[in-house]
Coordinates of C-alpha atoms and ligand atoms in Angstrom, one line a residue:
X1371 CA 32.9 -8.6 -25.9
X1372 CA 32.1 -6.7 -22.8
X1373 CA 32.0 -3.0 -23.1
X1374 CA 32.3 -2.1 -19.5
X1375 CA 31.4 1.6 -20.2
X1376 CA 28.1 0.9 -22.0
X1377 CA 24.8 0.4 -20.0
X1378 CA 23.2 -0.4 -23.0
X1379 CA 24.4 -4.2 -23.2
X1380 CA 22.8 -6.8 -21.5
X1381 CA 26.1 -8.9 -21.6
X1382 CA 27.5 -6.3 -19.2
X1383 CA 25.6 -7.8 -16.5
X1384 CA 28.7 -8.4 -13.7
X1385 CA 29.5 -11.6 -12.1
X1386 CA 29.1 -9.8 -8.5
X1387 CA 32.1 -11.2 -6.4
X1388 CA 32.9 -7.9 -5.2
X1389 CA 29.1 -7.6 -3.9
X1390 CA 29.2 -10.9 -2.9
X1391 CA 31.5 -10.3 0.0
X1392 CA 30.1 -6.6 0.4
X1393 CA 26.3 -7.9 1.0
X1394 CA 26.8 -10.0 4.4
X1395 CA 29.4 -8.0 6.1
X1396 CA 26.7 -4.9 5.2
X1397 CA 24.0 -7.0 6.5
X1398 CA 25.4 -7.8 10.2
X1399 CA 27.0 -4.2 10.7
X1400 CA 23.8 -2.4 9.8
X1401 CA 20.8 -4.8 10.8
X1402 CA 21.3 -3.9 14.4
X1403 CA 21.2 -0.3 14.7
X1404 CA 18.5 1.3 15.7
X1405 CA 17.4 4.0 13.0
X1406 CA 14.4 6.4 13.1
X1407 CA 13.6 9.6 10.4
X1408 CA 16.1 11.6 12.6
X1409 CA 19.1 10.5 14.7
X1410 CA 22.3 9.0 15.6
X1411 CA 21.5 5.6 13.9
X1412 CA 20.5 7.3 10.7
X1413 CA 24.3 9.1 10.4
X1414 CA 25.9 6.2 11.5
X1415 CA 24.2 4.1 9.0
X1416 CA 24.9 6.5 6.1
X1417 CA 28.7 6.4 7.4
X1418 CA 29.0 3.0 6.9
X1419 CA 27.2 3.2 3.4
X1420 CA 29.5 5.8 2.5
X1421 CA 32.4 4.1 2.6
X1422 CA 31.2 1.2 -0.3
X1423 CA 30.5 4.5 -2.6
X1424 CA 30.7 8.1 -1.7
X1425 CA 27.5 9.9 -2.1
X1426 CA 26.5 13.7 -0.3
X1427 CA 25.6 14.0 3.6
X1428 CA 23.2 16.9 4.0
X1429 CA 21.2 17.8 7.6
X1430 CA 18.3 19.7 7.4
X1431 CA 17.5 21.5 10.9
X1432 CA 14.5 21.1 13.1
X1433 CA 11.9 23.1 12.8
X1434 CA 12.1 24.0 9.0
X1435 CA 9.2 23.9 7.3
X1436 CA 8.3 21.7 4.3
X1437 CA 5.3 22.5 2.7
X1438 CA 2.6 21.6 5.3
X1439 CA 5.5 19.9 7.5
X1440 CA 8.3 20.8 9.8
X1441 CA 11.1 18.7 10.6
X1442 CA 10.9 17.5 13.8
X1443 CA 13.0 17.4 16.6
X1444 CA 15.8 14.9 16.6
X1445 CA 15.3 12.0 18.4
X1446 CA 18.4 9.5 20.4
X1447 CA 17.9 6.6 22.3
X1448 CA 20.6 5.1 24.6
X1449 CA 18.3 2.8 26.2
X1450 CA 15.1 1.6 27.4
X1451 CA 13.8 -1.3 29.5
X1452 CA 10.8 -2.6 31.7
X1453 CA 11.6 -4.4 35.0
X1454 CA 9.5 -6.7 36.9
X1455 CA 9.4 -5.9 40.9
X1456 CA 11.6 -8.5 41.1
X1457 CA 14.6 -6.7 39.1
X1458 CA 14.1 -8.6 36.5
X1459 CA 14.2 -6.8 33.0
X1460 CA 11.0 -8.1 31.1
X1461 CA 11.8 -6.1 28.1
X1462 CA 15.0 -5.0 26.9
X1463 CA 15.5 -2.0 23.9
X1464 CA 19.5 -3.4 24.3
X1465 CA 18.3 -7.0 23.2
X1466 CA 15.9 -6.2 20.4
X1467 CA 15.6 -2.2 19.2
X1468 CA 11.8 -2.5 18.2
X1469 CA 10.7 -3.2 21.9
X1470 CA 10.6 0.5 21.9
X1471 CA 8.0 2.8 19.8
X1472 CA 10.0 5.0 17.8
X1473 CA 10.3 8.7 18.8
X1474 CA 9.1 7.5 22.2
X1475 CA 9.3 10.2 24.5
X1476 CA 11.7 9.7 28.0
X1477 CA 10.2 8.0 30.9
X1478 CA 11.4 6.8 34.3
X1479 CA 8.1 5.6 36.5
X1480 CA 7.1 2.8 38.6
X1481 CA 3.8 1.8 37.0
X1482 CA 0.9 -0.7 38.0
X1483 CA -0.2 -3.4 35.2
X1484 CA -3.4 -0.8 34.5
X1485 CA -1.1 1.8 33.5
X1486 CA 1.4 0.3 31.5
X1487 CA -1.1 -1.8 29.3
X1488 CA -2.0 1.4 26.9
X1489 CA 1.5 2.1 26.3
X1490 CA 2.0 -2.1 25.4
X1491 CA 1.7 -2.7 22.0
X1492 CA 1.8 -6.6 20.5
X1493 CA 0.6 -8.1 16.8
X1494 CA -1.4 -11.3 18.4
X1495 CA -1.7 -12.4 14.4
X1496 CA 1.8 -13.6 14.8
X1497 CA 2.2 -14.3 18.9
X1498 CA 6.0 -14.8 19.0
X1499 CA 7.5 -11.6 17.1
X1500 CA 7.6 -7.9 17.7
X1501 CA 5.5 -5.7 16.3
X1502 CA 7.4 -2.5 14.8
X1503 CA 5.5 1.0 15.8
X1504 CA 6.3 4.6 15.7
X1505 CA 5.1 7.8 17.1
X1506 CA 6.7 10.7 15.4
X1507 CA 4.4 13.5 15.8
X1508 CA 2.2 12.4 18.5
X1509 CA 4.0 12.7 22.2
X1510 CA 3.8 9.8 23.8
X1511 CA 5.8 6.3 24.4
X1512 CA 5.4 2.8 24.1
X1513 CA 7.0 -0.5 24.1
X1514 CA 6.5 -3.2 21.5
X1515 CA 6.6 -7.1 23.5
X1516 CA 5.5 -10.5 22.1
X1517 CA 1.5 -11.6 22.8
X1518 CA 3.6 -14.5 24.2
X1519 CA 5.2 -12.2 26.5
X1520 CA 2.4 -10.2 27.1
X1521 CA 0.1 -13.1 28.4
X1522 CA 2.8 -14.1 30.8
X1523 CA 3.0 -10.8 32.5
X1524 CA 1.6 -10.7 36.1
X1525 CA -1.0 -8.4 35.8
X1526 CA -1.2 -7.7 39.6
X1527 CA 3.0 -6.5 39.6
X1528 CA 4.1 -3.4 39.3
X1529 CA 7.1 -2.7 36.7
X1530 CA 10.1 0.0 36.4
X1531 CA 9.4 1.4 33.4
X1532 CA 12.6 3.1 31.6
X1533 CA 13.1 4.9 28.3
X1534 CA 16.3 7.0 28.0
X1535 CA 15.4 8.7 25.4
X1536 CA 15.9 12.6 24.2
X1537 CA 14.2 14.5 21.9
X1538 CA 15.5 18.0 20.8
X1539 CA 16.1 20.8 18.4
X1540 CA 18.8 18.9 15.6
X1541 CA 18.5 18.0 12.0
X1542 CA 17.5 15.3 9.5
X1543 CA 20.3 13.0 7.8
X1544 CA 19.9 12.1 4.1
X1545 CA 22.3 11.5 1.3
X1546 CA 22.3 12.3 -2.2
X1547 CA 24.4 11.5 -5.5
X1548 CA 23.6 12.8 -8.9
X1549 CA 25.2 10.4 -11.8
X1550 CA 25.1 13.1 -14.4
X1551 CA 24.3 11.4 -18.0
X1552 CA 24.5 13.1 -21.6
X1553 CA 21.2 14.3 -20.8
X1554 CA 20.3 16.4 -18.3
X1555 CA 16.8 14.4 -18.1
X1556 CA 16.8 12.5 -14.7
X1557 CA 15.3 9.4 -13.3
X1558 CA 15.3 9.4 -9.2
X1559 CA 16.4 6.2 -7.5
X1560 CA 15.6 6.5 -3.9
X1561 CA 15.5 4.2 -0.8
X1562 CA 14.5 5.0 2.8
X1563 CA 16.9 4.5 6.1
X1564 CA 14.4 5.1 8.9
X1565 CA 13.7 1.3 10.1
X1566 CA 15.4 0.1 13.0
X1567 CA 16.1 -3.5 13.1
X1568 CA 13.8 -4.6 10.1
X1569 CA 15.3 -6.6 7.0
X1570 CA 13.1 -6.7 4.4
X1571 CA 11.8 -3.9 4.7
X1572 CA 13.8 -1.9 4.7
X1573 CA 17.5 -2.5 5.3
X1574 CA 17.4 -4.8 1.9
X1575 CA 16.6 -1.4 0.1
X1576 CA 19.7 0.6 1.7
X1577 CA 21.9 -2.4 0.5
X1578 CA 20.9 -2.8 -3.0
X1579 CA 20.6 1.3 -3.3
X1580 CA 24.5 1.7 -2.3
X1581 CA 25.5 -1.5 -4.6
X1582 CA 23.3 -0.1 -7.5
X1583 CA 25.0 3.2 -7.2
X1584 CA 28.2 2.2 -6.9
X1585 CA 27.7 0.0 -10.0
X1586 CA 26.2 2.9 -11.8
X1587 CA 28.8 5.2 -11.5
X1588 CA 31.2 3.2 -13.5
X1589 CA 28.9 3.3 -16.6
X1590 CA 28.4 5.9 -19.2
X1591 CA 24.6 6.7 -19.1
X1592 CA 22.7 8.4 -21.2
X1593 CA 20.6 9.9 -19.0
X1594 CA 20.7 11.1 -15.3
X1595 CA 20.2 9.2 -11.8
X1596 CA 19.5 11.0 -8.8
X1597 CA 20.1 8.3 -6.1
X1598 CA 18.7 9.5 -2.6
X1599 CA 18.6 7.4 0.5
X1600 CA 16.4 10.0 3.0
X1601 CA 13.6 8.9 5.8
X1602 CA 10.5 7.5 4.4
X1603 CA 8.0 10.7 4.1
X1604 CA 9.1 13.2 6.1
X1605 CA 12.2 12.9 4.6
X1606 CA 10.8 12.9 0.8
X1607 CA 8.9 16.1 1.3
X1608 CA 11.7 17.6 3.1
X1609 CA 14.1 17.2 0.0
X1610 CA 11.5 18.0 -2.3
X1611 CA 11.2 21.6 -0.4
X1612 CA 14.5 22.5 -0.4
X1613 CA 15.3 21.2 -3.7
X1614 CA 12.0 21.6 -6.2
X1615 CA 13.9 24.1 -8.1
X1616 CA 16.7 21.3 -9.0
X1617 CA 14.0 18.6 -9.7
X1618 CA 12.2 19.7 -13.0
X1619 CA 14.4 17.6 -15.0
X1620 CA 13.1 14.6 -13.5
X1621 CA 10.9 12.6 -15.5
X1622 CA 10.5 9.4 -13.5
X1623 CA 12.2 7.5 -10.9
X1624 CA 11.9 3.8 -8.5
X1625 CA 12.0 3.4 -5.1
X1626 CA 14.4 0.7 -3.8
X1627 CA 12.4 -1.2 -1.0
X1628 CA 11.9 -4.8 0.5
X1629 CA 14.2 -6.6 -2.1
X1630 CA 15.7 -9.7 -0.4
X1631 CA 12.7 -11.9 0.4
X1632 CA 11.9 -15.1 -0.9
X1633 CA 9.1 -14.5 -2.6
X1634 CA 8.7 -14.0 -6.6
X1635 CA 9.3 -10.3 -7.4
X1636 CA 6.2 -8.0 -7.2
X1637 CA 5.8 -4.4 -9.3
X1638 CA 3.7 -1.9 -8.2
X1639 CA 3.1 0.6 -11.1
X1640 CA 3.4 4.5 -11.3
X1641 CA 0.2 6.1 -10.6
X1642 CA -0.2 6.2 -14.8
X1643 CA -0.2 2.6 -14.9
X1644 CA 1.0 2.7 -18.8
X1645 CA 3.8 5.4 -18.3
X1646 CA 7.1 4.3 -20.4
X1647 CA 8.3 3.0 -17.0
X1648 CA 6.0 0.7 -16.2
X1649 CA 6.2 -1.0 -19.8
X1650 CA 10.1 -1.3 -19.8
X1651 CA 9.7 -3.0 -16.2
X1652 CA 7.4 -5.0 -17.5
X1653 CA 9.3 -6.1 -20.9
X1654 CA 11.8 -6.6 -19.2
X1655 CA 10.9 -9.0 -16.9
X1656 CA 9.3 -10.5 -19.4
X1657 CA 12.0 -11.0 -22.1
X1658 CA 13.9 -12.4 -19.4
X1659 CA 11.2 -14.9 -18.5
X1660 CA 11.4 -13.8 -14.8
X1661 CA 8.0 -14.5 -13.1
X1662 CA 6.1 -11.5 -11.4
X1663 CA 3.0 -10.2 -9.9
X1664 CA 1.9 -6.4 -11.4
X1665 CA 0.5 -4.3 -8.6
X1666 CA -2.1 -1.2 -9.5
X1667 CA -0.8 2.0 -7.7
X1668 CA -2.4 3.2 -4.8
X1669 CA -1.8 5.9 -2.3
X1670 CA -0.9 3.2 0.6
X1671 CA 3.1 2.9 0.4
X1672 CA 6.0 4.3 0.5
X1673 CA 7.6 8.2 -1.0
X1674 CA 5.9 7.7 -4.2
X1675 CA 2.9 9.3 -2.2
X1676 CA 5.6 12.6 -2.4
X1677 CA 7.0 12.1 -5.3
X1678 CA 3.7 11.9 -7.5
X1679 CA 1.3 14.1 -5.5
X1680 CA -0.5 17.0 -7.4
X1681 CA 2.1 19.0 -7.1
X1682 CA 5.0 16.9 -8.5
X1683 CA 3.1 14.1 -10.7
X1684 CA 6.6 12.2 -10.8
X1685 CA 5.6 8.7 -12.0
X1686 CA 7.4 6.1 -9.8
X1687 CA 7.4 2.1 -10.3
X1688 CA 8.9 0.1 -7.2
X1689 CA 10.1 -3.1 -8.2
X1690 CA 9.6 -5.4 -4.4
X1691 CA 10.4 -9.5 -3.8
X1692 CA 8.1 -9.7 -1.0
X1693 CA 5.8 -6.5 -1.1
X1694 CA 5.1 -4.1 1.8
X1695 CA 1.7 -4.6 3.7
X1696 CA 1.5 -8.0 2.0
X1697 CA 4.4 -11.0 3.8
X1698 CA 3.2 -12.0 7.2
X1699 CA 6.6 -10.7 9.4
X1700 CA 5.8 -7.4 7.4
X1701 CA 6.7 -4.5 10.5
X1702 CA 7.8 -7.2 12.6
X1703 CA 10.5 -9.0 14.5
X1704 CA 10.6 -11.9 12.2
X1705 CA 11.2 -9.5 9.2
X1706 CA 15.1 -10.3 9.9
X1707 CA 18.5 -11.7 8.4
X1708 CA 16.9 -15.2 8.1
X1709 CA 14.0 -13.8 5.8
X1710 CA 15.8 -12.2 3.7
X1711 CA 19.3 -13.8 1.7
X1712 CA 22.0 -12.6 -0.5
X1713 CA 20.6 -14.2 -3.6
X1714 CA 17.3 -12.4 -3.3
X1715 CA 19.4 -9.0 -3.1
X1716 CA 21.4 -10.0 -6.0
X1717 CA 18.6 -11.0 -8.0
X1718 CA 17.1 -7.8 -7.2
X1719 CA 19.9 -5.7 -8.6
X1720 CA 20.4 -8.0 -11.3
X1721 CA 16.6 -6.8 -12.1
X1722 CA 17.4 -3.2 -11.6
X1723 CA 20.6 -2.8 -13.6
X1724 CA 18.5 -4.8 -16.6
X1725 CA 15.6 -2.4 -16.1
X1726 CA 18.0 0.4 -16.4
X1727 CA 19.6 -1.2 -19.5
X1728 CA 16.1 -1.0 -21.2
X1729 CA 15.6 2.8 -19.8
X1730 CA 18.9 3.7 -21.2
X1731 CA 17.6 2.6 -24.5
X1732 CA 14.8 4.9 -25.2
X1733 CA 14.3 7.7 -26.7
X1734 CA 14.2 11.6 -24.6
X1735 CA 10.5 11.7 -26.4
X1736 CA 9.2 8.4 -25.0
X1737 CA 10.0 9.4 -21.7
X1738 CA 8.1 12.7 -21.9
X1739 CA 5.3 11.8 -24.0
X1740 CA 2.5 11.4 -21.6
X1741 CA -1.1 11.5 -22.4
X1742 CA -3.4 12.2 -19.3
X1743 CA -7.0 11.8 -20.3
X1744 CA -8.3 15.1 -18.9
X1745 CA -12.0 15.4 -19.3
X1746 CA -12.3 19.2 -19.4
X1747 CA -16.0 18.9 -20.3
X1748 CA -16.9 16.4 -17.4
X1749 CA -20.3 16.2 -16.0
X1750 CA -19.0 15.2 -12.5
X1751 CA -17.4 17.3 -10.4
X1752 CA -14.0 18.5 -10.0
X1753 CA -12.0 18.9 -6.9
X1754 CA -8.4 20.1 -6.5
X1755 CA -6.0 19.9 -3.2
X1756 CA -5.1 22.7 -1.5
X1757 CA -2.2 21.1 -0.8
X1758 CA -0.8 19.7 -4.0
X1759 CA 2.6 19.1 -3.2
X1760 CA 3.6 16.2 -1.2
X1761 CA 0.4 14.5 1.5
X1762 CA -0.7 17.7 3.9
X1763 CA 0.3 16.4 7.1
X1764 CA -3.0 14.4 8.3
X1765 CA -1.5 13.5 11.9
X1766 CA -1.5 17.2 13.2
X1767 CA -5.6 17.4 11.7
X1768 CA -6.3 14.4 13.7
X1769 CA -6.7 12.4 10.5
X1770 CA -4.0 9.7 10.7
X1771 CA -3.8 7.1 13.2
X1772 CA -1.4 8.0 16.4
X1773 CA 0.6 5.2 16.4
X1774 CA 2.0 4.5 12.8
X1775 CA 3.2 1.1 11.7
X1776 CA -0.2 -0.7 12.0
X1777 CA -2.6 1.1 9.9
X1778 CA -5.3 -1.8 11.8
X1779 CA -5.4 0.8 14.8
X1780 CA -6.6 3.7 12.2
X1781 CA -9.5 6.0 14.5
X1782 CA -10.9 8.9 14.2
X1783 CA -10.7 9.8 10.8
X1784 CA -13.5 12.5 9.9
X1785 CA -14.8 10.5 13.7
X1786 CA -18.4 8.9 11.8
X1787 CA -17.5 8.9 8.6
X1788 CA -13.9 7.8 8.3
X1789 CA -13.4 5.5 11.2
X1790 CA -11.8 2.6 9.4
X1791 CA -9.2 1.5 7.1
X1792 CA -11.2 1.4 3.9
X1793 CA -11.9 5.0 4.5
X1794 CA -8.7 5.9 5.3
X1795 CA -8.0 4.2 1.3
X1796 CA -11.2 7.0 0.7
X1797 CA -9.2 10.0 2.2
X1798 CA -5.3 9.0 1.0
X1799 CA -7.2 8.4 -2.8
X1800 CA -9.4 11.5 -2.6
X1801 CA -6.1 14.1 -2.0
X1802 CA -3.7 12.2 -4.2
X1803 CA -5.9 12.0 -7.6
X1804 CA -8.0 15.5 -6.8
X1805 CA -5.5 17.8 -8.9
X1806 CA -8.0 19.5 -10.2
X1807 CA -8.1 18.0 -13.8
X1808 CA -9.2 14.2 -12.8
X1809 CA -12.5 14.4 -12.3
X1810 CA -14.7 12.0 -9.4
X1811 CA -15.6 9.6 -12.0
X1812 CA -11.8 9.4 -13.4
X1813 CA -11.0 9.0 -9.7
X1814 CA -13.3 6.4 -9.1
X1815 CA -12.2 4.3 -11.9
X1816 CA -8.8 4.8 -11.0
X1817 CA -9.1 4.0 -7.4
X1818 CA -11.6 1.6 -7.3
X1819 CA -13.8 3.1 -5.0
X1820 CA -17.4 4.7 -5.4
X1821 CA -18.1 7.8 -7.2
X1822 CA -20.5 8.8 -4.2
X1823 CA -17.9 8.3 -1.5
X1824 CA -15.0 10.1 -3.2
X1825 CA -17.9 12.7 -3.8
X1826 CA -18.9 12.6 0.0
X1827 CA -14.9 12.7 1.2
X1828 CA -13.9 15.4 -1.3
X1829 CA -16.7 17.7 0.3
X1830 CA -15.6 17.1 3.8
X1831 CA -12.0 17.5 3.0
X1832 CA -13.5 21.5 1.6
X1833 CA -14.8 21.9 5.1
X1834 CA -11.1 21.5 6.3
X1835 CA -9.5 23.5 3.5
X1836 CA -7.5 20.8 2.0
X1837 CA -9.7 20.7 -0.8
X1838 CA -11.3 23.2 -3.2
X1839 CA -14.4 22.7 -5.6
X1840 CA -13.3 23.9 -9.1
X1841 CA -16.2 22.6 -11.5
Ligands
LIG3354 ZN1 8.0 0.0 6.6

């Protein structure tokens, strides 16, 4: 028998008509609008959401500040284009919305080849797509073309360069519902709605998010689920500002992300690696004979970064088909509605709700019992951020590469010492794990990297004041 009010059954698993018609109707009305971390496209998209299961709107204003971040300015796009000097349009925002780098600033110029080129931006690894790129806190603009494209161009014309952009005081969208269980103890299920036209990643993640909630809020649960659908980063540290009085119940969480590609599913563990969450994923996958790859944590990805910094230590598994960073159209064009499928989305939730099952099944102890091997009496020194919760904002300390979206074009970092991606593994390592109890060896074991690096990093981070020495 089917006890539709009881999670903990593994018969309950629905036959998903109703999603089944949901899922491509979602796909074609939201694939195409152009989202960034603040904006029109980010309300409209939440609109649309809200009307398969009603969650919370909330704005949060520009210029409030969030730990070592402010929300920006909002930023609109109506459109953007460059013309040849024949009138013909070359690129066009209104035929694909990643031609333009997000949070571009406006622009309306006559350029020479020469000038333009810097502001070009292509992925030659992959000739005919797109690349995706954003700019959010470094003032500048850009368009994103094909190398194909790019090779054609005449370099001896000169080309009407137009973004109609705007950039002003405003607020960020997110939405939040809270599925309140017998037990006030909560596990966070959060996606991110700040890609533009980019499947996998992430518009895959909105979809399942909104079917998973709306599923969820028809069962009886045990414990609590905070689902939150907010921009990637900015939009995690923002939330965890204004609301890290409400949060203390939390004891874990996943982030819904790139879950309708083809591939076999990926998990990439909470920064424990053995917490309660990462063996119930793991069982469960398991007991249901469904193949997947296990991922060590690391620093690179998406608002686990916020949610298990220093300051929070939320333990966070994300549960991909094709990973981030690691399918080919990753951040671009051809990360679009043929890469991705129904099936993959359902298979996904089909995971989740079965994970969730599991969860619901333990015990308020398990999920609480955590044993961090904290080596009080450690030879090796001891380092603690300065800035323990959420990432301080490296962009604005000239420690983050300008144009986000391609961590390939990382510079400047620390200029000698960090000047490449590996180091920029060094510095994102270095300020999640120093909390002050993990010591350099327990850092290095944990992040792969070499004690005398970490060492060497850690001390240069002290000379910026985002770290402190405590043994
Ligand atoms: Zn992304």
């Amino acid at each position: 028998m089917v006890d539709d009010n009881n999670l903990n059954d593994l018969d309950t698993l629905p036959n998903f008509n109703s999603e089944k018609e949901l899922i491509p109707s979602l796909l074609e009305e939201l694939f195409p609008i152009c989202r960034s971390i603040t904006g029109n496209g980010v309300r409209k998209s939440l609109d649309i959401l809200n009307t398969i299961s009603e969650f919370v709107i909330s704005e949060i204003p520009s210029g409030t500040k969030c730990f070592d971040w402010e929300v920006p300015n909002e930023w609109n796009i109506d459109d953007a284009f460059v013309k040849d000097s024949t009138g013909k349009k070359i690129i066009d925002f209104k035929k694909n919305n990643l031609h333009v780098v997000s949070y571009s600033i406006p622009v309306n110029k006559i350029l020479k080849f020469d000038e333009l080129e810097s502001h070009l931006h292509t992925n030659s690894h992959i000739p005919d797509s797109i690349p995706y790129r954003t700019s959010y806190y470094n003032k500048t603009w850009g368009f994103c073309l094909s190398q194909k494209l790019f090779d054609k161009m005449n370099k001896n014309d000169n080309f009407h360069v137009v973004i109609d952009s705007s950039l002003s005081p405003g607020s960020l969208t997110y939405g939040e519902y809270l599925i309140e269980g017998k037990s006030k103890s909560e596990f966070i299920i959060s996606t991110y709605c700040c890609h533009p036209s980019l499947a996998n990643d992430n518009l895959s993640g909105m979809i399942l998010w909104i079917l998973l909630l709306k599923y969820m809020k028809k069962k009886k649960t045990k414990f609590s689920y905070r689902f939150l659908i907010i921009p990637e980063t900015i939009g995690a540290i923002a939330y965890l500002s204004k609301n890290e009085k409400d949060i203390h119940n939390v004891c874990g969480g996943f982030i819904l992300t790139c879950v309708g590609g083809p591939s076999n599913f990926s998990y990439k563990s909470t920064f424990y690696g053995n917490h309660i969450i990462d063996h119930t994923v793991e069982n469960t996958l398991s007991s249901l004979a469904i193949p997947f790859k296990k991922i060590p944590f690391s620093p690179r990805g998406s608002d686990e970064r916020q949610f298990s910094s220093p300051g929070f230590r939320i333990p966070i598994g994300i549960l991909c088909k094709d990973k981030f960073h690691e399918y080919d159209s990753y951040h671009t064009s051809q990360d679009n509605l043929k890469f991705i499928s129904m099936e993959n989305i359902l298979q996904s939730l089909s995971a989740y709700i079965q994970i969730i099952n599991n969860l619901e099944k333990l015990d308020e102890f398990d999920l609480n019992n955590i044993h961090e091997n904290v080596n009080k009496n450690s030879k090796f020194p001891i380092f603690k951020s300065t800035n323990p919760k959420c990432e301080p904002m490296l962009s604005k300390r000239g420690l983050y590469p300008s144009i986000g979206g391609s961590l390939k074009h990382s510079k400047s970092i620390f200029q000698s010492m960090l000047e490449n991606e590996e180091n920029l593994d060094l510095l994102l390592n270095t300020l999640f794990f120093s909390d002050g109890q993990m010591s350099i060896e327990q850092i290095a074991l944990k992040s792969n990297l070499p004690e005398e690096k970490l060492y060497e990093c850690s001390n240069e981070l002290v000379k910026l004041n985002l770290m402190e020495k405590i043994v």
